[in-house]
Each structure stands twice: as structure tokens, then as C-alpha cells.
CSV table of C-alpha atoms and ligand atoms in Angstrom, one decimal:
chain,number,residue,atom,x,y,z
A,638,MET,CA,-124.2,89.8,-271.3
A,639,LYS,CA,-126.5,87.4,-269.4
A,640,LYS,CA,-126.5,87.8,-265.6
A,641,TYR,CA,-127.2,85.1,-263.1
A,642,THR,CA,-128.7,84.7,-259.6
A,643,VAL,CA,-126.1,83.1,-257.4
A,644,ALA,CA,-126.7,81.4,-254.0
A,645,ILE,CA,-124.0,80.9,-251.5
A,646,VAL,CA,-124.8,78.2,-249.0
A,647,GLY,CA,-122.7,78.5,-245.9
A,648,ALA,CA,-122.0,82.1,-246.6
A,649,THR,CA,-120.9,82.9,-243.1
A,650,GLY,CA,-118.2,80.2,-243.0
A,651,MET,CA,-114.5,80.1,-243.8
A,652,VAL,CA,-115.0,79.0,-247.4
A,653,GLY,CA,-118.3,80.9,-247.8
A,654,ARG,CA,-116.7,84.2,-247.1
A,655,LYS,CA,-113.9,83.4,-249.6
A,656,PHE,CA,-116.5,82.6,-252.2
A,657,LEU,CA,-117.8,86.1,-251.8
A,658,GLN,CA,-114.3,87.7,-252.0
A,659,VAL,CA,-113.4,85.7,-255.2
A,660,LEU,CA,-116.8,86.4,-256.9
A,661,GLU,CA,-116.3,90.1,-256.3
A,662,GLU,CA,-112.7,90.1,-257.4
A,663,ARG,CA,-113.6,88.3,-260.6
A,664,ASP,CA,-116.5,90.6,-261.3
A,665,PHE,CA,-118.7,87.5,-261.7
A,666,PRO,CA,-121.8,88.3,-263.9
A,667,ALA,CA,-124.3,88.1,-261.1
A,668,LYS,CA,-127.6,90.1,-261.0
A,669,GLU,CA,-128.3,89.0,-257.5
A,670,TYR,CA,-126.6,87.1,-254.6
A,671,LEU,CA,-128.6,85.1,-252.1
A,672,LEU,CA,-126.7,84.2,-248.9
A,673,PHE,CA,-127.8,81.1,-247.0
A,674,ALA,CA,-126.7,79.7,-243.7
A,675,SER,CA,-128.2,78.0,-240.7
A,676,SER,CA,-130.8,79.4,-238.3
A,677,ARG,CA,-127.9,80.5,-236.1
A,678,SER,CA,-127.0,83.3,-238.6
A,679,ALA,CA,-130.4,83.8,-240.3
A,680,GLY,CA,-131.4,87.5,-240.3
A,681,LYS,CA,-127.8,88.8,-239.7
A,682,THR,CA,-126.3,90.9,-242.4
A,683,VAL,CA,-123.1,90.4,-244.4
A,684,ASP,CA,-121.6,93.4,-246.3
A,685,PHE,CA,-120.8,92.4,-249.8
A,686,MET,CA,-120.5,94.3,-253.1
A,687,GLY,CA,-120.9,97.5,-251.1
A,688,LYS,CA,-124.2,96.7,-249.6
A,689,PRO,CA,-125.6,94.6,-246.7
A,690,HIS,CA,-127.1,91.2,-247.6
A,691,THR,CA,-129.5,89.5,-245.1
A,692,VAL,CA,-128.6,85.9,-244.4
A,693,ILE,CA,-131.5,83.5,-245.3
A,694,GLU,CA,-132.1,80.4,-243.3
A,695,LEU,CA,-131.5,77.3,-245.4
A,696,THR,CA,-134.9,75.6,-245.6
A,697,GLU,CA,-136.8,73.9,-248.5
A,698,GLU,CA,-139.4,76.7,-248.4
A,699,ASN,CA,-136.8,79.4,-248.7
A,700,ILE,CA,-135.0,77.6,-251.6
A,701,LYS,CA,-138.3,77.5,-253.5
A,702,LYS,CA,-139.1,81.1,-252.7
A,703,ASN,CA,-135.6,82.3,-253.9
A,704,PRO,CA,-134.9,80.6,-257.2
A,705,CYS,CA,-131.3,80.8,-258.5
A,706,ASP,CA,-129.1,79.7,-261.5
A,707,ILE,CA,-126.0,78.6,-259.5
A,708,ALA,CA,-125.6,77.5,-255.9
A,709,LEU,CA,-122.1,77.4,-254.4
A,710,PHE,CA,-122.2,75.1,-251.3
A,711,SER,CA,-119.8,74.9,-248.4
A,712,ALA,CA,-121.8,74.0,-245.3
A,713,GLY,CA,-120.7,70.5,-244.6
A,714,GLY,CA,-121.6,67.1,-246.1
A,715,GLY,CA,-125.0,66.6,-244.3
A,716,THR,CA,-126.2,70.0,-245.6
A,717,SER,CA,-125.2,69.2,-249.1
A,718,ARG,CA,-126.8,65.7,-248.9
A,719,ASP,CA,-130.1,67.2,-247.8
A,720,PHE,CA,-130.3,70.5,-249.7
A,721,ALA,CA,-128.2,70.2,-252.9
A,722,PRO,CA,-130.8,68.1,-254.7
A,723,ILE,CA,-133.5,70.6,-253.7
A,724,PHE,CA,-131.6,73.4,-255.4
A,725,ALA,CA,-131.0,71.2,-258.5
A,726,GLN,CA,-134.7,70.2,-258.7
A,727,ASN,CA,-135.5,73.9,-258.6
A,728,GLY,CA,-133.3,74.6,-261.7
A,729,ALA,CA,-129.9,75.6,-260.2
A,730,VAL,CA,-126.6,74.0,-260.9
A,731,VAL,CA,-125.0,73.2,-257.6
A,732,ILE,CA,-121.2,73.4,-257.2
A,733,ASP,CA,-120.6,71.5,-253.9
A,734,ASN,CA,-117.5,71.8,-251.8
A,735,SER,CA,-118.3,69.0,-249.5
A,736,SER,CA,-117.3,65.3,-249.9
A,737,GLN,CA,-120.9,64.2,-250.1
A,738,TRP,CA,-121.3,63.8,-253.9
A,739,ARG,CA,-117.6,63.6,-255.1
A,740,MET,CA,-117.5,59.9,-255.8
A,741,ASP,CA,-121.1,59.6,-257.1
A,742,ASP,CA,-120.9,58.3,-260.8
A,743,ASN,CA,-123.6,60.9,-261.8
A,744,VAL,CA,-121.6,63.8,-260.4
A,745,PRO,CA,-118.5,65.2,-262.2
A,746,LEU,CA,-115.6,66.0,-260.0
A,747,VAL,CA,-113.8,68.9,-261.6
A,748,VAL,CA,-110.6,70.9,-261.5
A,749,PRO,CA,-110.9,73.3,-264.5
A,750,GLU,CA,-107.2,73.1,-265.4
A,751,VAL,CA,-107.4,69.3,-265.5
A,752,ASN,CA,-110.8,67.9,-266.6
A,753,PRO,CA,-113.1,70.9,-267.7
A,754,GLU,CA,-114.9,68.6,-270.2
A,755,ASP,CA,-116.4,66.6,-267.4
A,756,ILE,CA,-118.6,69.7,-266.5
A,757,ASP,CA,-120.6,69.0,-269.6
A,758,ARG,CA,-122.1,65.8,-268.2
A,759,HIS,CA,-123.5,67.3,-265.0
A,760,ASN,CA,-127.0,66.4,-263.8
A,761,GLY,CA,-127.5,69.4,-261.5
A,762,ILE,CA,-124.6,68.8,-259.1
A,763,ILE,CA,-120.9,69.3,-259.8
A,764,ALA,CA,-118.4,68.4,-257.0
A,765,ASN,CA,-115.4,70.5,-256.0
A,766,PRO,CA,-112.6,68.1,-255.0
A,767,ASN,CA,-110.9,68.0,-251.6
A,768,CYS,CA,-108.4,70.9,-251.2
A,769,SER,CA,-105.3,68.8,-251.0
A,770,THR,CA,-106.3,66.8,-254.1
A,771,ILE,CA,-107.0,70.0,-256.2
A,772,GLN,CA,-103.5,71.4,-255.9
A,773,ALA,CA,-101.9,68.0,-256.4
A,774,VAL,CA,-103.7,67.2,-259.7
A,775,VAL,CA,-102.9,70.7,-261.1
A,776,ALA,CA,-99.2,69.8,-260.6
A,777,LEU,CA,-99.6,66.2,-261.9
A,778,LYS,CA,-101.6,67.0,-265.1
A,779,PRO,CA,-98.6,68.2,-267.2
A,780,LEU,CA,-96.6,65.1,-266.1
A,781,GLU,CA,-99.1,62.7,-267.7
A,782,LYS,CA,-97.0,62.6,-270.8
A,783,TYR,CA,-94.3,60.7,-268.9
A,784,GLY,CA,-96.8,57.9,-268.0
A,785,ILE,CA,-97.6,58.3,-264.3
A,786,LYS,CA,-97.1,54.9,-262.6
A,787,ARG,CA,-97.2,55.6,-258.9
A,788,ILE,CA,-97.8,58.6,-256.6
A,789,VAL,CA,-96.8,59.0,-252.9
A,790,TYR,CA,-98.5,62.0,-251.2
A,791,SER,CA,-97.3,63.5,-247.9
A,792,THR,CA,-99.2,66.6,-246.9
A,793,TYR,CA,-98.7,69.5,-244.4
A,794,GLN,CA,-102.2,71.0,-244.1
A,795,ALA,CA,-103.3,74.3,-242.7
A,796,VAL,CA,-105.9,74.6,-239.9
A,797,SER,CA,-108.2,76.7,-242.0
A,798,GLY,CA,-109.1,73.5,-243.9
A,799,ALA,CA,-111.0,72.6,-240.7
A,800,GLY,CA,-113.2,75.8,-241.0
A,801,MET,CA,-113.6,78.5,-238.4
A,802,GLY,CA,-113.3,76.0,-235.6
A,803,GLY,CA,-109.9,74.8,-236.8
A,804,TYR,CA,-108.6,78.4,-237.2
A,805,ALA,CA,-109.8,79.3,-233.7
A,806,ASP,CA,-108.0,76.2,-232.2
A,807,LEU,CA,-104.6,77.4,-233.5
A,808,GLU,CA,-105.3,81.0,-232.5
A,809,ASN,CA,-106.4,80.1,-229.0
A,810,GLY,CA,-103.9,77.3,-228.7
A,811,LEU,CA,-101.0,79.8,-229.2
A,812,LYS,CA,-102.4,81.5,-226.1
A,813,GLY,CA,-102.4,78.2,-224.2
A,814,GLU,CA,-106.0,77.2,-224.5
A,815,ALA,CA,-107.2,73.6,-225.1
A,816,PRO,CA,-108.4,72.7,-228.5
A,817,LYS,CA,-112.2,72.4,-229.3
A,818,LYS,CA,-112.1,71.2,-232.9
A,819,PHE,CA,-109.0,69.0,-233.1
A,820,PRO,CA,-108.5,65.9,-230.9
A,821,GLN,CA,-105.2,67.2,-229.6
A,822,PRO,CA,-103.4,70.6,-229.4
A,823,ILE,CA,-102.4,71.9,-232.8
A,824,ALA,CA,-100.2,74.8,-231.6
A,825,GLY,CA,-96.6,73.6,-231.6
A,826,ASN,CA,-97.8,70.2,-232.9
A,827,CYS,CA,-98.5,68.0,-235.9
A,828,LEU,CA,-101.5,65.8,-236.1
A,829,PRO,CA,-101.3,62.8,-238.5
A,830,HIS,CA,-105.1,62.7,-238.3
A,831,ILE,CA,-107.4,64.6,-240.8
A,832,ASP,CA,-111.0,63.5,-240.8
A,833,VAL,CA,-111.8,60.1,-239.3
A,834,PHE,CA,-109.8,56.8,-239.2
A,835,MET,CA,-111.0,54.0,-241.5
A,836,ASP,CA,-110.8,50.2,-240.9
A,837,ASN,CA,-107.5,49.9,-242.9
A,838,GLY,CA,-105.7,52.4,-240.7
A,839,TYR,CA,-105.8,55.3,-243.2
A,840,THR,CA,-107.7,58.5,-242.6
A,841,LYS,CA,-110.7,59.5,-244.7
A,842,GLU,CA,-108.6,62.4,-246.0
A,843,GLU,CA,-106.0,60.0,-247.2
A,844,ILE,CA,-108.6,57.8,-249.0
A,845,LYS,CA,-110.1,60.9,-250.5
A,846,MET,CA,-106.8,61.9,-252.0
A,847,VAL,CA,-106.4,58.5,-253.6
A,848,ASN,CA,-109.9,58.1,-255.0
A,849,GLU,CA,-110.4,61.7,-256.1
A,850,THR,CA,-107.0,61.8,-257.9
A,851,ARG,CA,-108.0,58.7,-259.9
A,852,LYS,CA,-111.5,60.1,-260.8
A,853,ILE,CA,-110.3,63.6,-261.8
A,854,MET,CA,-107.4,62.1,-263.9
A,855,GLY,CA,-109.7,59.5,-265.4
A,856,ASN,CA,-107.2,56.8,-264.5
A,857,TYR,CA,-108.6,54.2,-262.0
A,858,ASP,CA,-105.5,52.1,-262.2
A,859,LEU,CA,-103.1,54.7,-260.8
A,860,LYS,CA,-101.1,53.4,-257.8
A,861,ILE,CA,-101.4,56.1,-255.1
A,862,THR,CA,-100.7,56.2,-251.4
A,863,ALA,CA,-101.0,59.1,-248.9
A,864,THR,CA,-100.2,60.4,-245.4
A,865,THR,CA,-102.0,63.6,-244.5
A,866,VAL,CA,-100.9,65.8,-241.6
A,867,ARG,CA,-102.4,68.9,-240.0
A,868,VAL,CA,-99.7,71.4,-239.1
A,869,PRO,CA,-99.8,74.7,-237.2
A,870,VAL,CA,-100.2,76.9,-240.2
A,871,PHE,CA,-103.2,79.2,-240.7
A,872,HIS,CA,-103.4,79.3,-244.5
A,873,GLY,CA,-102.0,77.1,-247.3
A,874,HIS,CA,-101.4,73.4,-247.7
A,875,SER,CA,-98.0,72.1,-248.6
A,876,GLU,CA,-97.4,68.7,-250.2
A,877,SER,CA,-94.4,66.5,-250.9
A,878,ILE,CA,-95.4,64.6,-254.0
A,879,ASN,CA,-93.3,61.6,-255.2
A,880,VAL,CA,-94.1,60.5,-258.7
A,881,GLU,CA,-92.8,57.4,-260.5
A,882,PHE,CA,-93.0,57.4,-264.3
A,883,GLU,CA,-93.2,54.7,-267.0
A,884,LYS,CA,-90.9,56.7,-269.3
A,885,PRO,CA,-87.5,58.3,-268.9
A,886,PHE,CA,-87.3,62.1,-268.7
A,887,ASP,CA,-84.9,64.9,-269.0
A,888,LEU,CA,-85.1,67.0,-265.8
A,889,ALA,CA,-84.8,70.4,-267.4
A,890,GLU,CA,-87.5,69.5,-270.0
A,891,LEU,CA,-89.7,68.2,-267.2
A,892,LYS,CA,-89.4,71.4,-265.3
A,893,ALA,CA,-90.2,73.4,-268.4
A,894,THR,CA,-93.3,71.2,-268.9
A,895,LEU,CA,-94.4,71.9,-265.3
A,896,ALA,CA,-93.8,75.6,-265.8
A,897,ALA,CA,-96.0,75.7,-268.9
A,898,GLY,CA,-98.8,73.8,-267.0
A,899,LYS,CA,-102.1,75.6,-266.5
A,900,GLY,CA,-102.5,77.3,-263.1
A,901,ILE,CA,-98.9,76.5,-262.1
A,902,VAL,CA,-96.2,79.0,-261.0
A,903,MET,CA,-92.7,77.5,-260.7
A,904,MET,CA,-90.6,78.7,-257.8
A,905,ASP,CA,-87.6,76.4,-258.1
A,906,ASP,CA,-84.2,78.1,-257.5
A,907,PRO,CA,-83.0,76.5,-254.3
A,908,ALA,CA,-79.5,77.9,-254.8
A,909,ASN,CA,-81.1,81.4,-254.3
A,910,GLY,CA,-83.4,80.2,-251.5
A,911,VAL,CA,-86.4,80.2,-253.9
A,912,TYR,CA,-89.1,77.6,-253.2
A,913,PRO,CA,-92.8,78.0,-252.3
A,914,THR,CA,-94.2,78.3,-248.8
A,915,PRO,CA,-97.7,78.6,-247.4
A,916,LEU,CA,-97.2,82.2,-246.3
A,917,PHE,CA,-96.2,83.1,-249.8
A,918,ALA,CA,-99.2,81.4,-251.3
A,919,GLU,CA,-101.7,83.0,-249.0
A,920,ASP,CA,-104.6,84.6,-250.9
A,921,LYS,CA,-103.2,83.7,-254.3
A,922,ASP,CA,-105.0,81.6,-256.9
A,923,GLU,CA,-102.1,79.6,-258.4
A,924,VAL,CA,-100.5,76.4,-257.5
A,925,PHE,CA,-96.8,76.9,-256.6
A,926,VAL,CA,-94.2,74.2,-257.4
A,927,GLY,CA,-90.6,73.9,-256.4
A,928,ARG,CA,-87.9,71.5,-255.2
A,929,VAL,CA,-88.3,69.4,-258.3
A,930,ARG,CA,-85.6,66.8,-258.3
A,931,ARG,CA,-84.9,63.3,-259.5
A,932,ASP,CA,-85.9,60.5,-257.2
A,933,GLU,CA,-82.6,58.6,-257.4
A,934,SER,CA,-84.0,55.5,-255.7
A,935,VAL,CA,-86.1,54.5,-258.8
A,936,GLU,CA,-85.5,54.3,-262.6
A,937,SER,CA,-87.7,57.2,-263.5
A,938,GLY,CA,-89.3,59.4,-260.8
A,939,ILE,CA,-89.3,62.8,-259.1
A,940,ASN,CA,-90.0,64.5,-255.8
A,941,MET,CA,-91.7,67.9,-255.8
A,942,TRP,CA,-93.0,70.4,-253.3
A,943,VAL,CA,-96.5,71.8,-254.1
A,944,VAL,CA,-98.1,74.7,-252.2
A,945,ALA,CA,-101.5,76.5,-252.6
A,946,ASP,CA,-103.9,78.5,-250.6
A,947,ASN,CA,-106.4,75.7,-249.5
A,948,ILE,CA,-109.3,78.1,-249.1
A,949,ARG,CA,-108.7,79.8,-252.5
A,950,LYS,CA,-107.5,77.3,-255.2
A,951,GLY,CA,-108.3,74.4,-252.8
A,952,ALA,CA,-112.0,75.6,-252.4
A,953,ALA,CA,-113.5,78.9,-253.4
A,954,THR,CA,-111.4,79.8,-256.5
A,955,ASN,CA,-111.8,76.3,-257.9
A,956,ALA,CA,-115.6,76.5,-257.4
A,957,VAL,CA,-115.9,79.9,-259.0
A,958,GLN,CA,-113.7,78.7,-261.9
A,959,ILE,CA,-116.3,75.9,-262.4
A,960,ALA,CA,-119.1,78.5,-262.4
A,961,GLN,CA,-117.2,80.5,-265.0
A,962,ALA,CA,-116.6,77.4,-267.1
A,963,LEU,CA,-120.4,76.7,-267.0
A,964,ILE,CA,-121.0,80.0,-268.6
A,965,GLU,CA,-118.0,79.8,-271.1
A,966,ARG,CA,-119.1,76.3,-272.2
A,967,GLY,CA,-122.7,77.6,-272.8
A,968,ILE,CA,-124.2,75.3,-270.2
A,969,ILE,CA,-126.1,78.0,-268.4
B,31,A2P,P1,-123.7,79.2,-239.5
B,31,A2P,O1,-122.8,80.4,-239.5
B,31,A2P,O2,-125.1,79.7,-239.5
B,31,A2P,O3,-123.4,78.2,-238.5
B,31,A2P,P2,-117.1,76.7,-241.3
B,31,A2P,O4,-116.8,75.4,-241.9
B,31,A2P,O5,-116.2,77.8,-241.6
B,31,A2P,O6,-117.4,76.6,-239.8
B,31,A2P,O7,-118.5,77.2,-241.9
B,31,A2P,C1,-119.7,76.4,-242.0
B,31,A2P,C2,-120.8,77.1,-242.8
B,31,A2P,O8,-121.8,76.2,-243.0
B,31,A2P,C3,-121.4,78.3,-242.0
B,31,A2P,O9,-121.8,79.3,-242.9
B,31,A2P,C4,-122.6,77.7,-241.3
B,31,A2P,O10,-123.6,78.6,-241.0
B,31,A2P,C5,-123.0,76.8,-242.4
B,31,A2P,N1,-123.8,75.7,-241.9
B,31,A2P,C6,-123.5,74.7,-241.0
B,31,A2P,N2,-124.5,73.9,-240.8
B,31,A2P,C7,-125.6,74.3,-241.5
B,31,A2P,C8,-126.9,73.9,-241.7
B,31,A2P,N3,-127.4,72.8,-241.1
B,31,A2P,N4,-127.7,74.6,-242.5
B,31,A2P,C9,-127.2,75.7,-243.2
B,31,A2P,N5,-125.9,76.1,-243.0
B,31,A2P,C10,-125.1,75.5,-242.2
């Protein structure tokens, strides 16, 4: 079996560490791992696969000196903008977790359960969608057969989505310290403010959910609106998703359709207290769906509750699945 050299860019960060964990768990066919981060961490060692790996400073010279087949990026948009093309020019396929390349027409935006075929038209960079979009489209994909007309997203997003700094703000906030990453305290609070505000009053996170859902589902006419909220949860995003359909449906049949969907685990037995929560989803790869019920205010529609670990399926697992798909589809 062919083995690959894999670079992790941002290896010391929240998602970078999870990349390493998921690659090890999945026994990824790697012959070598190259761990890149900023000058702050260069020279430090990270234990991985039973041996210490020295962190390499991310510079053009070091990328050229250390050629690789696949580069998994999670080091912020600016780093992806500046360095992903250099990896691609040096023969790697980049799988980028930032928002930098997601809406670029030359860059596929991929959730392997939804649009794996888009991987085939890559030009050196493949984008990993926003964490809240990934879990939403996994749950929406099986419902396409009812003709999706309109989607209303309301999210309850964990602090780990804001990286190590977000995590520290909740940990320290619970001890009474002031936030450093978030604009207001997150402990005991909810912030309807993820990423920056745009001119139309929406946040960039909300706009990302709208645009990325359309691109991944290949349906640019979909009507979508979103409100995204940071909540004092360490791991796992929860989403209330309201979907309106063109066609009528039978609720039991719709639930069976969801249950058969790729990457979905149904947890929908409210009479027995069964529904997904972020604590339950922590460190799991699937998207958990529950509270599926008819929206009685429209002719044909539902509400559902969708939960996933934002650092796993929402980031690292999805990226590693794309890397696995590159191999399975014979692209590398
Ligand atoms: P470093 O640890 O050297 O700062 P998180 O989002 O969890 O805070 O992680 C961000 C990751 O991105 C870290 O691994 C961080 O490395 C890395 N990173 C941030 N800025 C740069 C940069 N300019 N060049 C390379 N890596 C960077």
C-alpha cells in the first residue's frame, strides 16, 4: 500500500492536535508527519505516534525543504492565504480548514457524506467547510428528496470553535476572570456574535452558513437564514434547523430516511428522554439528530436538533475523511 508524507500546519492548535489524534486513530497510511506552526512553537516537540516530532517554523524555505503529498491546514485565514498556494505549487494537495478559500470557484468545498465527487476537480486546494455548516449539511442531505425550499438555522456553538483562546476564556471565566478572546464574558452568558458583524447586520459566521450550504449542496437558489450564538459549552455545536419542503412527507418515513443517511445517528425518543447533547457528542465522529417534528405553522416542514463535535466532524475528522477520499478516488 502506498504511503504518504503528511504536513499538519497549525499542529499546536486546537484543531491541529485533533488532526493528529484522528490520523492516529484511523491508522492513516503515512510514512512521515511534518508538524508546522509559527516561530512561537518552532523547535518544541510534540509527542505523536509514540515518538517526539519537532515543530517546524512555517516559512517558504521550510516548505520547499520538506516536500509532502498532503497538507492539512488549521492556522487561520491569513496563514492559509499566504502558504497554502506554496504547498500546492510544491506538489501537495492542501485541505484547508480556514474560510480563506471556501467560496473560491476553483476550490471545492467538501463534506464527504454530501459531495465527495467535488474532490475530483481540485486544483491543489480543497476547502473544509465551517464547523456549523458541516453538521447541518450532513443532516440535510437525505432530506433533498422532499425538495428543500427554505432553511432557518439557529446555532448554539461551543467555545472550542474559537481555538485555544476561546477555550481558555470559558475556563478562566468560570473562575471569574475577564475574557481575552471574546468581546464579553462567555461564562454564564450567550453571545449572538460569532466572527465579525457585516453591513447587513448579520455576522460573518451567519453568512458563511448560508453561502457554504448553497455551494456544498450545489443549489444556489436555496432560501436560507441564520442566527449563530456562542454558548458556554466547551465541545460540540448544537443547531435547531427548521426546514420547509416543496413536497408533502410522512413523518415516520422522513425519520427513517434521516436514520439511513450517511454519517447520521438518530437519537429521537423524547418520551424516554433520548435526544442528542454536546456532552454526549464529545469526541465522536457522527452527526447526532433528534427532536424531529412537524413544523405545524407551514404546509410541509420540520424542526430538528442536530449536534456534533465541532473539532472532530466539524473540523479534523472531515478534513481527514477528505484526505482518505483523495486516496480512495485514486487522486493521489
Ligand atoms: P503557534 O502555536 O505557534 O501559535 P488555535 O486556533 O487553537 O489557537 O491554533 C492556531 C494554530 O495556528 C497554532 O498551531 C498556531 O501556532 C498556528 N499559527 C497561528 N499563526 C500562525 C502563523 N503565522 N504561522 C504558522 N502557524 C500559525
